[in-house]
DNA sequence: AAATAAGATGTAATCGATTACAGAAAAAGT
DNA sequence: ACTTTTTCTGTAATCGATTACATCTTATTT
């Protein structure tokens, strides 16, 4: 309620506001004696700079917006930690936009950016948020995409080798003797989903089994896996090698088929994607690709910081980090009778 | 890069900056004709108000800080959604502080509040963040606590009936015939943890078995459950009724003992706390108390908004929401031989 | 000791929007 | 047509910190 201003501190220390400002921003431009007096006045008055005034004058906010499609998805929560590591260290603050998978939530964050409340934006939602006729890109604020690239946007992106990993998933299943395949998608139409599906198809084609893949669609959630499992259970001739575009779907699938008496991995093998912590605790432990989530966040934040500092030229447009296949409990040899 | 100012719009529309400002803030104070002309100029120029200037002048930021102990914990992510529901509707923005269980991360958010970058604070970490000699409470900014109360602070809090539920957990296990009990704690010393442990003890006392409870300590994580399970497995005379202060620990425990050949719930029963989505997909499905997480968030946000609007008197100091016991797969009758 | 350079500090303009107050225009009343 | 009232609009102060520039000290060189 009080409102201690820089002028109050200046008066208390017997100097000008300019000097107080210097003490706080460039301590070495000021004599030791003055410095001490000012710091004492700051302490006594309990002064904290008003950031609105500072932002107005400096035209910087030292704040970055991070857009997540859904924050309850551990993947994004984890990437966020990496972002936080990096930005905190550089003195930047973070505003998190949780879209909860609803595109109409984008609007308000467009305003946030256009009204210059942030110095940069990190997107994990795979598209440039729009609102009315305005786009987040209009402001000229630096943007970096993480997890998903944004095609034809020219926006630097930090992703993983989705395609390569998905291809490997197909090869791995084929090698275990599986001949009928199922694919549980992520949100249809998204870049990330498309890449993973293509990779899986490529892998099957390379192994010579691309004809036989059943595809179940839905968002990146548990419920998609549950729905896929229900469809699976209704089939007469079931696939035995399943690849899910995210761990949550994979786990939803496993749990649901198990309840119907199908054994994993004896009757059906399942591979997930992401390597969320929870995948270590499903039963059986989920075979999956572990993403370097925290590193994605750190790398993205580093790139953004460079752009904010005007070194956009130094930023790689496409960084693709490798994934690690964790061979665990939900995959095994195909059941004898189904082998090709 | 451009920087369209309100003065530019005013010039374009042939009016004063005051009028432009009015059109945007109080459209009914201005003639229809003028309104139209200004809106047209706004559209043509692509004007968006500079929020730093606005915040400086109005002394409000329309932004709220939400402090979470750990964002990868689905409990807090879920509460955050409820907060978001409410604040977004009222036009407020959200800054999320993810402490990642490290107290030293509090510091920067103290500055954030003291420098008036937010109009209010929602705490989920069970304490008032401190930094240096300053406390987040010093600024006179409205604060509301969620999930955990902050004793002796006078800060309004929205919590659940932790104690009542924990007591019920004890009664439930006792009623199933269990006579030897285990308790997997949350972060020792926290209000929430203390409440849950006390409740569990009370319940055991009421049933007459309070002598026999083993306590394993650790934070609210999977790994605490894993460690508890390892200790459990080393015991000669093992408890059969386990209550965990959070679902993640419960799941970590279940998975780990299962790997060692212990059957759940035949050999040991486990009750969790929280009702995270993941608990629906563990094997067996976790018996737990479901918290109304989103409602906690909404209620907390509503209370904070009232305080911001100067109606602090209208705010209940202690709101305690009920929990729902989900009786599921990880609990069952005590093994015959152990019955008392 | 004087001249010059380097360093520290102060003055005042500036960032961009809001709003109290005054003044102009329109509407209503006589 | 002329006041009076009501409704709009403009002028200019204000929010609080930063910083270019000027001025005044202190240090260095000759």
XYZ file of C-alpha atoms (C1' of nucleotides) in Angstrom:
740
model
C 0.000 0.000 0.000
C 2.805 2.385 0.868
C 4.594 2.954 -2.394
C 8.240 3.755 -1.839
C 9.546 5.442 -4.950
C 13.038 5.888 -6.192
C 12.691 9.579 -5.316
C 12.127 8.664 -1.677
C 15.298 6.640 -1.617
C 17.193 9.431 -3.323
C 16.068 11.953 -0.755
C 16.883 9.643 2.107
C 20.381 9.098 0.762
C 20.843 12.706 -0.211
C 21.494 11.991 -3.887
C 19.552 12.206 -7.144
C 17.264 9.549 -8.545
C 19.745 8.985 -11.333
C 22.349 7.922 -8.829
C 20.006 5.539 -7.067
C 19.137 4.004 -10.387
C 22.818 3.582 -11.188
C 23.616 2.001 -7.877
C 20.980 -0.605 -8.592
C 21.784 -1.208 -12.247
C 25.481 -0.349 -12.694
C 27.074 -0.409 -9.257
C 30.563 0.203 -10.628
C 29.659 3.558 -12.104
C 29.302 4.961 -8.667
C 31.692 5.775 -5.857
C 31.934 3.254 -3.042
C 30.853 5.761 -0.446
C 27.759 6.820 -2.396
C 26.988 3.231 -3.123
C 26.944 2.391 0.508
C 24.738 5.322 1.435
C 22.238 4.466 -1.253
C 22.102 0.802 -0.341
C 21.486 1.789 3.229
C 18.630 4.031 2.160
C 17.207 1.240 0.019
C 17.318 -1.084 2.960
C 15.825 1.355 5.406
C 12.999 2.341 3.102
C 12.231 -1.167 1.888
C 12.360 0.002 -1.679
C 11.604 -2.278 -4.615
C 11.633 -0.855 -8.142
C 8.260 -0.591 -9.823
C 8.481 -2.881 -12.788
C 5.783 -1.229 -14.839
C 7.743 2.001 -14.829
C 10.926 0.175 -15.652
C 9.332 -1.813 -18.461
C 7.813 1.296 -19.929
C 11.105 3.070 -20.007
C 13.366 0.236 -21.087
C 10.900 -1.401 -23.461
C 11.803 -4.752 -22.063
C 9.844 -6.914 -19.645
C 12.311 -9.662 -18.851
C 9.417 -12.054 -19.200
C 8.754 -14.852 -21.664
C 5.516 -16.568 -22.604
C 5.433 -20.354 -22.806
C 2.444 -21.852 -24.582
C 1.519 -25.421 -23.640
C -1.296 -27.382 -25.269
C -2.158 -28.996 -21.953
C -0.295 -28.601 -18.731
C -1.577 -31.754 -17.090
C 0.331 -33.626 -19.761
C 3.596 -34.476 -18.031
C 5.522 -34.031 -21.252
C 4.936 -30.310 -21.297
C 5.310 -29.932 -17.588
C 8.724 -31.509 -17.946
C 9.824 -29.363 -20.869
C 8.728 -26.388 -18.829
C 11.200 -27.307 -16.149
C 14.022 -27.149 -18.649
C 12.804 -23.772 -19.836
C 12.643 -22.604 -16.271
C 16.195 -23.762 -15.558
C 17.537 -21.642 -18.334
C 15.403 -18.539 -18.115
C 15.605 -18.213 -14.373
C 19.349 -18.230 -14.633
C 19.216 -15.344 -17.074
C 16.842 -13.383 -14.918
C 13.764 -13.897 -17.042
C 10.289 -14.588 -15.733
C 7.810 -16.993 -17.258
C 4.141 -16.718 -18.044
C 2.562 -20.047 -18.821
C -0.322 -20.299 -21.255
C -2.249 -23.491 -20.713
C -4.498 -23.995 -23.701
C -6.070 -27.184 -22.387
C -6.331 -28.260 -26.000
C -8.816 -25.504 -26.765
C -7.846 -23.289 -29.646
C -10.066 -20.452 -28.484
C -7.898 -20.010 -25.457
C -5.176 -18.695 -27.697
C -6.809 -15.308 -28.117
C -5.879 -13.743 -24.848
C -2.273 -14.690 -25.206
C -2.136 -13.052 -28.583
C -3.075 -9.814 -26.851
C -0.476 -10.455 -24.219
C 2.225 -10.586 -26.842
C 0.936 -7.717 -28.952
C 0.708 -5.500 -25.900
C 4.366 -6.225 -25.286
C 4.018 -7.934 -21.975
C 6.681 -10.418 -22.945
C 10.016 -10.259 -24.718
C 9.706 -13.625 -26.402
C 7.532 -16.680 -26.899
C 8.110 -20.418 -26.664
C 5.462 -22.483 -28.413
C 4.770 -26.122 -27.648
C 1.416 -26.226 -29.368
C 2.605 -26.607 -32.916
C 0.938 -23.517 -34.332
C 1.091 -19.759 -34.114
C -1.740 -18.600 -31.879
C -4.315 -16.422 -33.601
C -6.987 -14.139 -32.232
C -9.506 -12.226 -34.245
C -7.540 -11.009 -37.198
C -4.308 -10.762 -35.261
C -1.584 -13.323 -35.044
C 1.038 -13.704 -32.377
C 3.591 -13.362 -35.122
C 2.505 -9.806 -35.995
C 4.354 -8.120 -33.201
C 7.810 -9.066 -34.322
C 8.431 -10.676 -30.957
C 10.966 -13.530 -31.138
C 9.393 -16.977 -31.205
C 10.841 -20.476 -30.876
C 8.893 -23.711 -31.270
C 9.537 -26.739 -29.099
C 8.353 -30.339 -29.405
C 6.564 -29.595 -32.635
C 7.825 -27.679 -35.645
C 5.585 -25.101 -37.289
C 5.838 -25.765 -41.012
C 6.448 -22.857 -43.378
C 6.711 -20.357 -40.572
C 10.438 -19.813 -40.522
C 10.282 -20.230 -36.755
C 13.287 -22.044 -35.284
C 12.268 -25.314 -33.712
C 13.641 -27.779 -31.232
C 12.159 -31.219 -31.754
C 13.073 -34.847 -31.371
C 13.691 -37.350 -34.104
C 10.044 -38.379 -34.149
C 10.176 -39.970 -37.522
C 13.308 -41.967 -36.942
C 12.070 -43.266 -33.614
C 8.672 -44.253 -34.969
C 10.345 -46.083 -37.790
C 12.426 -47.889 -35.229
C 9.282 -48.831 -33.332
C 7.971 -50.568 -36.435
C 11.230 -52.350 -37.040
C 11.431 -53.443 -33.436
C 7.951 -54.943 -33.487
C 8.531 -56.604 -36.840
C 11.728 -58.075 -35.568
C 9.860 -59.589 -32.624
C 7.777 -61.464 -35.162
C 4.708 -59.260 -35.233
C 2.869 -59.108 -38.527
C -0.367 -57.292 -37.742
C -0.034 -53.786 -36.399
C -2.030 -51.128 -34.654
C -1.326 -47.437 -34.304
C -2.858 -45.208 -31.644
C -2.615 -41.649 -32.871
C -2.182 -38.324 -31.179
C -4.297 -35.327 -32.061
C -4.977 -35.763 -35.781
C -3.597 -33.098 -38.028
C -0.823 -31.989 -35.716
C 2.686 -31.981 -37.019
C 3.941 -34.220 -34.282
C 1.263 -36.808 -34.881
C 1.766 -36.784 -38.612
C 5.494 -37.306 -38.243
C 5.083 -40.219 -35.909
C 2.558 -41.935 -38.085
C 4.641 -41.465 -41.188
C 7.672 -42.830 -39.419
C 5.768 -45.878 -38.289
C 4.446 -46.484 -41.791
C 7.902 -46.054 -43.258
C 9.254 -48.589 -40.845
C 6.535 -51.090 -41.675
C 7.090 -50.541 -45.359
C 10.793 -51.110 -44.956
C 10.016 -54.382 -43.213
C 7.466 -55.250 -45.863
C 4.296 -55.162 -43.762
C 2.801 -51.807 -44.464
C -0.541 -53.183 -45.575
C -1.677 -54.250 -42.205
C -1.925 -51.323 -39.858
C -5.067 -50.400 -38.003
C -5.245 -46.787 -36.932
C -7.184 -45.451 -33.967
C -7.501 -41.703 -33.553
C -7.782 -39.281 -30.671
C -5.881 -36.661 -28.687
C -2.761 -37.351 -26.634
C -4.637 -38.698 -23.592
C -5.359 -41.825 -21.579
C -8.865 -41.923 -22.962
C -7.634 -42.309 -26.510
C -5.859 -45.473 -25.454
C -8.958 -46.711 -23.691
C -11.095 -46.124 -26.770
C -8.508 -47.808 -28.972
C -8.508 -50.801 -26.659
C -12.261 -51.070 -26.820
C -12.122 -51.103 -30.593
C -9.281 -53.595 -30.442
C -11.268 -55.924 -28.213
C -14.144 -55.938 -30.668
C -11.896 -57.147 -33.502
C -11.892 -60.780 -34.618
C -8.386 -60.790 -35.991
C -6.495 -58.520 -33.643
C -3.179 -56.854 -34.312
C -0.380 -57.993 -32.003
C 2.054 -55.093 -32.357
C 0.785 -51.733 -31.161
C 2.536 -48.416 -31.333
C 1.045 -45.429 -29.524
C 1.987 -41.836 -30.264
C 2.152 -41.087 -26.543
C 2.655 -42.932 -23.291
C -0.665 -41.988 -21.826
C -2.549 -43.605 -24.672
C -0.302 -46.633 -24.449
C -0.997 -47.028 -20.760
C -4.731 -46.514 -21.215
C -4.649 -49.230 -23.853
C -2.662 -51.698 -21.769
C -4.802 -51.280 -18.702
C -8.033 -51.676 -20.632
C -7.099 -54.797 -22.558
C -5.714 -56.336 -19.385
C -9.059 -55.899 -17.701
C -10.600 -57.840 -20.551
C -8.191 -60.693 -19.951
C -5.710 -59.967 -22.712
C -2.148 -60.455 -21.555
C 0.632 -57.947 -22.190
C 3.106 -58.733 -23.694
C 2.130 -62.375 -24.252
C -0.920 -61.624 -26.386
C -0.144 -58.112 -27.537
C 2.951 -55.925 -27.487
C 2.745 -52.191 -26.897
C 5.284 -49.423 -27.462
C 4.689 -45.922 -26.191
C 6.298 -42.595 -26.909
C 7.587 -39.912 -24.511
C 9.044 -41.714 -21.535
C 6.989 -39.965 -18.876
C 7.780 -40.842 -15.312
C 4.572 -42.711 -14.987
C 5.610 -45.179 -17.658
C 8.142 -46.521 -15.154
C 5.294 -47.507 -12.865
C 2.741 -49.057 -15.163
C 2.370 -52.829 -15.036
C 4.202 -54.141 -16.961
C 6.682 -51.310 -17.218
C 6.082 -49.604 -20.532
C 8.409 -50.031 -23.459
C 8.794 -46.551 -24.878
C 11.018 -43.875 -26.382
C 12.346 -41.475 -23.850
C 12.407 -37.875 -24.957
C 15.066 -35.582 -23.541
C 12.283 -33.299 -22.333
C 14.200 -31.114 -20.012
C 16.899 -30.669 -22.597
C 14.345 -29.655 -25.184
C 13.225 -26.955 -22.799
C 16.729 -25.765 -22.088
C 17.713 -25.721 -25.733
C 14.587 -23.866 -26.733
C 15.093 -21.280 -24.041
C 18.705 -20.764 -25.066
C 17.690 -20.202 -28.663
C 15.039 -17.720 -27.627
C 17.461 -15.797 -25.460
C 19.793 -15.434 -28.402
C 16.994 -14.093 -30.533
C 15.952 -11.640 -27.850
C 19.526 -10.429 -27.687
C 19.478 -9.796 -31.389
C 21.599 -12.747 -32.357
C 18.909 -14.450 -34.374
C 21.525 -15.311 -36.961
C 23.236 -17.595 -34.478
C 20.167 -19.757 -33.987
C 19.796 -23.142 -35.664
C 16.506 -23.376 -37.461
C 16.065 -27.082 -36.881
C 17.456 -28.840 -33.866
C 16.504 -32.464 -33.655
C 17.410 -34.298 -30.500
C 17.717 -38.086 -30.363
C 15.428 -40.410 -28.424
C 16.276 -43.429 -26.397
C 14.378 -46.688 -26.781
C 13.635 -48.224 -23.413
C 13.044 -51.933 -24.021
C 10.859 -52.985 -21.148
C 7.883 -55.061 -20.121
C 5.132 -54.383 -22.615
C 6.879 -55.847 -25.620
C 7.732 -59.459 -26.391
C 7.763 -62.037 -29.162
C 4.595 -62.292 -31.214
C 2.260 -65.132 -30.221
C 3.242 -68.290 -32.178
C 0.033 -68.759 -34.097
C 0.084 -65.284 -35.592
C 3.594 -65.389 -36.918
C 3.982 -64.829 -40.607
C 9.263 -3.280 -33.890
C 6.900 -0.612 -35.106
C 5.319 0.754 -31.966
C 1.896 2.149 -32.679
C 0.994 4.513 -29.853
C -2.320 5.801 -28.743
C -1.266 9.170 -30.116
C -0.943 7.657 -33.586
C -4.450 6.323 -33.410
C -5.726 9.650 -32.140
C -4.152 11.485 -35.020
C -5.461 9.023 -37.547
C -8.964 9.372 -36.185
C -8.686 13.119 -35.741
C -9.390 13.059 -32.026
C -7.425 13.338 -28.798
C -5.681 10.514 -26.990
C -8.190 10.871 -24.191
C -10.989 10.003 -26.547
C -9.208 6.983 -27.906
C -8.617 5.783 -24.408
C -12.282 6.230 -23.597
C -13.438 4.378 -26.661
C -11.365 1.438 -25.559
C -12.230 1.509 -21.864
C -15.669 3.144 -21.605
C -17.302 2.940 -25.015
C -20.578 4.403 -23.776
C -19.016 7.678 -22.773
C -18.416 8.522 -26.382
C -20.635 9.407 -29.326
C -21.415 6.618 -31.759
C -19.857 8.441 -34.664
C -16.619 9.110 -32.832
C -16.545 5.578 -31.576
C -16.737 4.248 -35.064
C -14.018 6.515 -36.365
C -11.682 5.545 -33.546
C -12.299 1.841 -33.930
C -11.555 2.168 -37.585
C -8.288 3.916 -36.810
C -7.428 1.230 -34.271
C -8.045 -1.422 -36.854
C -6.125 0.306 -39.599
C -3.128 1.031 -37.422
C -3.057 -2.346 -35.713
C -2.889 -0.686 -32.348
C -2.567 -2.639 -29.117
C -2.248 -0.756 -25.830
C 1.129 -0.934 -24.158
C 0.498 -2.697 -20.913
C 3.505 -1.324 -19.072
C 2.215 2.196 -19.559
C -1.245 1.179 -18.523
C -0.041 -0.679 -15.446
C 2.081 2.250 -14.427
C -0.797 4.638 -14.633
C -3.558 2.455 -13.185
C -1.450 0.722 -10.583
C -3.015 -2.568 -11.507
C -1.562 -5.371 -13.573
C -4.525 -7.690 -14.015
C -2.141 -10.519 -13.306
C -1.994 -13.032 -10.482
C 0.881 -15.180 -9.264
C 0.260 -18.856 -8.544
C 2.938 -20.632 -6.540
C 3.179 -24.409 -6.979
C 5.611 -26.610 -5.051
C 6.115 -28.801 -8.115
C 4.322 -28.521 -11.381
C 4.985 -32.041 -12.551
C 2.787 -33.135 -9.696
C -0.598 -33.598 -11.341
C -2.371 -32.367 -8.245
C -1.104 -28.846 -8.682
C -1.476 -28.901 -12.432
C -5.104 -29.759 -11.894
C -5.746 -27.071 -9.314
C -4.148 -24.656 -11.718
C -6.791 -25.453 -14.288
C -9.498 -24.430 -11.872
C -7.652 -21.216 -11.136
C -7.313 -20.590 -14.831
C -11.035 -21.152 -15.425
C -11.919 -18.457 -12.980
C -9.240 -15.864 -13.598
C -9.428 -16.000 -17.354
C -13.098 -15.289 -17.143
C -12.410 -12.185 -15.114
C -9.729 -11.002 -17.481
C -6.775 -11.789 -15.267
C -3.514 -13.283 -16.413
C -1.514 -15.876 -14.541
C 2.133 -16.207 -13.739
C 3.083 -19.639 -12.496
C 5.892 -20.094 -10.020
C 7.192 -23.627 -10.097
C 9.355 -24.133 -7.039
C 10.294 -27.705 -7.874
C 10.397 -28.306 -4.137
C 13.360 -25.988 -3.733
C 12.847 -23.262 -1.184
C 15.536 -21.077 -2.684
C 13.450 -20.645 -5.788
C 11.062 -18.571 -3.779
C 13.303 -15.528 -3.810
C 12.632 -14.283 -7.276
C 8.915 -14.469 -6.841
C 9.148 -12.397 -3.718
C 10.663 -9.675 -5.857
C 7.949 -10.144 -8.418
C 5.315 -9.415 -5.835
C 7.163 -6.585 -4.128
C 7.763 -4.885 -7.453
C 4.023 -4.983 -8.010
C 4.001 -7.152 -11.050
C 0.904 -8.942 -9.784
C -2.304 -7.901 -8.095
C -2.627 -11.011 -5.968
C -1.067 -14.337 -5.020
C -2.341 -17.889 -4.755
C -0.094 -20.153 -2.708
C -0.097 -23.929 -2.969
C 3.191 -24.411 -1.200
C 1.986 -24.097 2.353
C 4.205 -21.183 3.363
C 4.767 -17.541 2.632
C 7.735 -17.260 0.310
C 10.700 -15.399 1.753
C 13.734 -13.881 0.123
C 16.589 -12.219 1.862
C 14.938 -10.258 4.599
C 11.794 -9.671 2.622
C 8.620 -11.678 2.713
C 5.925 -11.896 0.083
C 3.518 -10.710 2.733
C 5.298 -7.355 3.120
C 3.753 -5.721 0.101
C 0.182 -5.839 1.287
C -0.761 -7.759 -1.844
C -3.784 -10.036 -1.313
C -2.901 -13.691 -0.749
C -4.971 -16.864 -0.613
C -3.667 -20.321 0.233
C -4.881 -23.450 -1.515
C -4.391 -27.140 -0.684
C -2.448 -26.300 2.427
C -3.297 -23.799 5.121
C -0.601 -21.471 6.432
C -0.942 -21.564 10.207
C -0.979 -18.291 12.142
C -0.792 -16.192 9.011
C -4.356 -14.978 8.848
C -4.327 -15.913 5.174
C -7.628 -17.331 3.914
C -7.265 -20.926 2.821
C -9.092 -23.423 0.676
C -8.258 -26.973 1.686
C -9.816 -30.393 1.789
C -10.841 -32.359 4.846
C -7.454 -34.028 5.061
C -7.831 -35.088 8.619
C -11.289 -36.543 8.273
C -10.345 -38.487 5.167
C -7.170 -39.884 6.681
C -9.089 -40.979 9.702
C -11.509 -42.710 7.397
C -8.606 -44.462 5.670
C -7.601 -45.954 9.000
C -11.120 -47.035 9.803
C -11.544 -48.546 6.387
C -8.390 -50.625 6.675
C -9.229 -51.694 10.229
C -12.647 -52.721 9.118
C -11.125 -54.930 6.428
C -9.390 -56.799 9.221
C -5.967 -55.214 9.050
C -4.093 -54.966 12.315
C -0.594 -53.874 11.339
C -0.307 -50.575 9.517
C 2.124 -48.584 7.452
C 2.094 -44.900 6.602
C 3.976 -43.384 3.690
C 4.396 -39.718 4.423
C 4.537 -36.617 2.285
C 7.190 -33.966 2.791
C 7.814 -34.011 6.552
C 6.952 -30.858 8.403
C 4.425 -29.580 5.905
C 0.986 -28.749 7.148
C -0.691 -31.077 4.717
C 1.477 -33.995 5.696
C 1.028 -33.380 9.381
C -2.741 -33.247 9.025
C -2.874 -36.490 7.113
C -0.680 -38.326 9.541
C -2.617 -37.059 12.523
C -5.869 -38.076 10.907
C -4.545 -41.551 10.234
C -3.333 -41.901 13.814
C -6.635 -40.659 15.148
C -8.452 -43.225 13.086
C -6.219 -46.023 14.279
C -6.625 -44.885 17.855
C -10.384 -44.838 17.482
C -10.234 -48.401 16.194
C -7.847 -49.346 18.974
C -4.750 -50.145 16.931
C -2.647 -47.050 17.198
C 0.390 -48.838 18.556
C 1.287 -50.530 15.370
C 2.032 -48.052 12.643
C 5.275 -47.980 10.721
C 6.089 -44.629 9.183
C 8.223 -44.072 6.078
C 9.197 -40.539 5.177
C 9.875 -38.624 1.997
C 8.462 -36.007 -0.365
C 5.246 -36.397 -2.348
C 6.818 -38.462 -5.137
C 6.948 -41.918 -6.700
C 10.375 -42.472 -5.266
C 9.143 -42.121 -1.714
C 6.807 -45.035 -2.375
C 9.622 -47.034 -3.893
C 11.850 -46.440 -0.897
C 9.025 -47.297 1.477
C 8.458 -50.542 -0.416
C 12.115 -51.459 -0.156
C 12.004 -50.937 3.579
C 8.751 -52.877 3.727
C 10.277 -55.809 1.863
C 13.119 -56.006 4.349
C 10.734 -56.395 7.283
C 10.098 -59.771 8.866
C 6.640 -58.969 10.191
C 5.163 -56.739 7.533
C 2.196 -54.415 7.915
C -0.778 -55.317 5.735
C -2.644 -52.035 5.654
C -0.808 -49.138 4.044
C -1.920 -45.556 3.733
C 0.067 -43.169 1.553
C -0.202 -39.402 1.786
C -0.271 -39.149 -1.990
C -1.131 -41.305 -4.978
C 2.291 -41.171 -6.520
C 3.884 -42.708 -3.441
C 1.106 -45.277 -3.279
C 1.701 -46.298 -6.870
C 5.460 -46.415 -6.440
C 4.925 -48.683 -3.461
C 2.497 -51.019 -5.216
C 4.647 -51.416 -8.276
C 7.781 -52.112 -6.267
C 6.313 -54.720 -3.948
C 4.652 -56.419 -6.893
C 7.996 -56.820 -8.583
C 9.187 -58.602 -5.468
C 6.298 -61.027 -5.703
C 4.018 -59.498 -3.107
C 0.409 -59.489 -4.247
C -1.851 -56.443 -4.003
C -4.418 -56.542 -2.453
C -4.110 -60.213 -1.376
C -0.950 -59.720 0.687
C -1.074 -56.006 1.324
C -3.725 -53.312 0.925
C -2.853 -49.799 -0.145
C -4.837 -46.562 -0.002
C -3.622 -43.444 -1.709
C -4.601 -39.797 -1.487
C -5.411 -37.276 -4.249
C -7.226 -39.157 -6.952
C -4.898 -38.218 -9.805
C -5.879 -39.427 -13.238
C -3.053 -41.867 -13.243
C -4.506 -43.708 -10.283
C -7.265 -44.907 -12.610
C -4.683 -46.710 -14.695
C -2.417 -48.353 -12.186
C -2.725 -52.106 -11.801
C -4.762 -52.789 -9.738
C -6.672 -49.554 -9.893
C -5.732 -47.532 -6.855
C -8.076 -47.132 -3.913
C -7.807 -43.478 -2.996
C -9.480 -40.255 -1.897
C -10.400 -38.018 -4.755
C -9.782 -34.341 -4.139
C -12.016 -31.810 -5.880
C -8.882 -30.256 -7.352
C -10.384 -28.073 -9.982
C -12.923 -26.798 -7.514
C -10.189 -25.933 -5.050
C -8.626 -23.829 -7.763
C -11.849 -22.114 -8.675
C -12.773 -21.403 -5.093
C -9.330 -20.028 -4.318
C -9.385 -17.782 -7.344
C -12.823 -16.457 -6.452
C -11.686 -15.621 -2.945
C -8.625 -13.837 -4.265
C -10.652 -11.801 -6.715
C -12.851 -10.615 -3.892
C -9.820 -9.545 -1.914
C -8.378 -7.718 -4.882
C -11.651 -5.885 -5.269
C -11.441 -4.758 -1.692
C -14.054 -7.118 -0.361
C -11.731 -9.003 1.907
C -14.422 -9.020 4.541
C -16.563 -11.255 2.368
C -13.963 -13.993 2.235
C -14.220 -17.132 4.354
C -11.001 -17.750 6.206
C -11.266 -21.522 6.156
C -13.007 -23.384 3.382
C -12.733 -27.134 3.669
C -13.991 -29.190 0.781
C -14.981 -32.845 1.172
C -13.177 -35.779 -0.395
C -14.579 -38.862 -2.010
C -13.295 -42.337 -1.165
C -12.878 -44.425 -4.291
C -12.962 -48.048 -3.168
C -11.052 -49.892 -5.829
C -8.517 -52.581 -6.534
C -5.642 -52.081 -4.132
C -7.593 -52.781 -0.969
C -9.077 -56.040 0.251
C -9.557 -58.186 3.349
C -6.455 -58.714 5.473
C -4.678 -62.055 4.916
C -6.188 -64.675 7.278
C -3.076 -65.448 9.300
C -2.451 -61.855 10.284
C -5.888 -61.128 11.610
C -6.056 -60.027 15.195
C 50.723 24.480 -10.170
C 48.278 24.445 -14.355
C 46.259 21.765 -17.865
C 44.017 17.848 -19.081
C 41.693 13.615 -18.586
C 38.724 10.623 -16.187
C 35.130 9.816 -13.083
C 30.941 10.799 -10.451
C 26.650 13.076 -10.030
C 22.656 15.942 -11.203
C 18.994 17.860 -14.420
C 15.390 16.985 -17.077
C 13.336 14.585 -21.040
C 11.270 10.345 -21.949
C 8.528 5.885 -22.227
C 2.688 5.491 -23.349
C -1.577 5.348 -21.354
C -5.174 7.231 -18.042
C -8.013 10.737 -16.037
C -9.192 15.179 -13.377
C -10.656 19.197 -14.925
C -12.092 22.558 -18.133
C -14.284 23.771 -22.101
C -17.191 22.920 -26.258
C -21.130 20.972 -28.355
C -25.569 19.098 -28.318
C -30.032 18.448 -26.091
C -33.647 19.991 -23.300
C -36.409 23.423 -21.219
C -38.732 28.040 -21.160
C -34.326 32.493 -29.586
C -32.040 32.016 -25.156
C -30.909 29.677 -20.961
C -29.897 25.634 -18.589
C -28.628 21.041 -18.417
C -26.476 17.142 -20.210
C -23.246 14.884 -23.003
C -18.688 14.801 -25.449
C -14.148 15.952 -26.158
C -9.580 18.085 -25.367
C -5.601 19.725 -22.421
C -2.249 18.557 -19.599
C -0.689 16.367 -15.259
C 0.543 11.984 -13.711
C 2.335 7.172 -12.789
C 7.977 5.804 -11.511
C 12.147 4.556 -13.413
C 15.958 5.226 -16.936
C 19.437 7.783 -19.369
C 21.503 11.445 -22.634
C 23.712 15.302 -21.653
C 25.666 18.757 -18.840
C 28.165 19.884 -14.877
C 31.026 19.358 -11.156
C 34.893 16.473 -8.724
C 38.836 14.128 -8.447
C 42.931 12.067 -10.538
C 46.659 12.258 -13.794
C 50.022 14.351 -16.652
C 53.283 17.861 -17.805
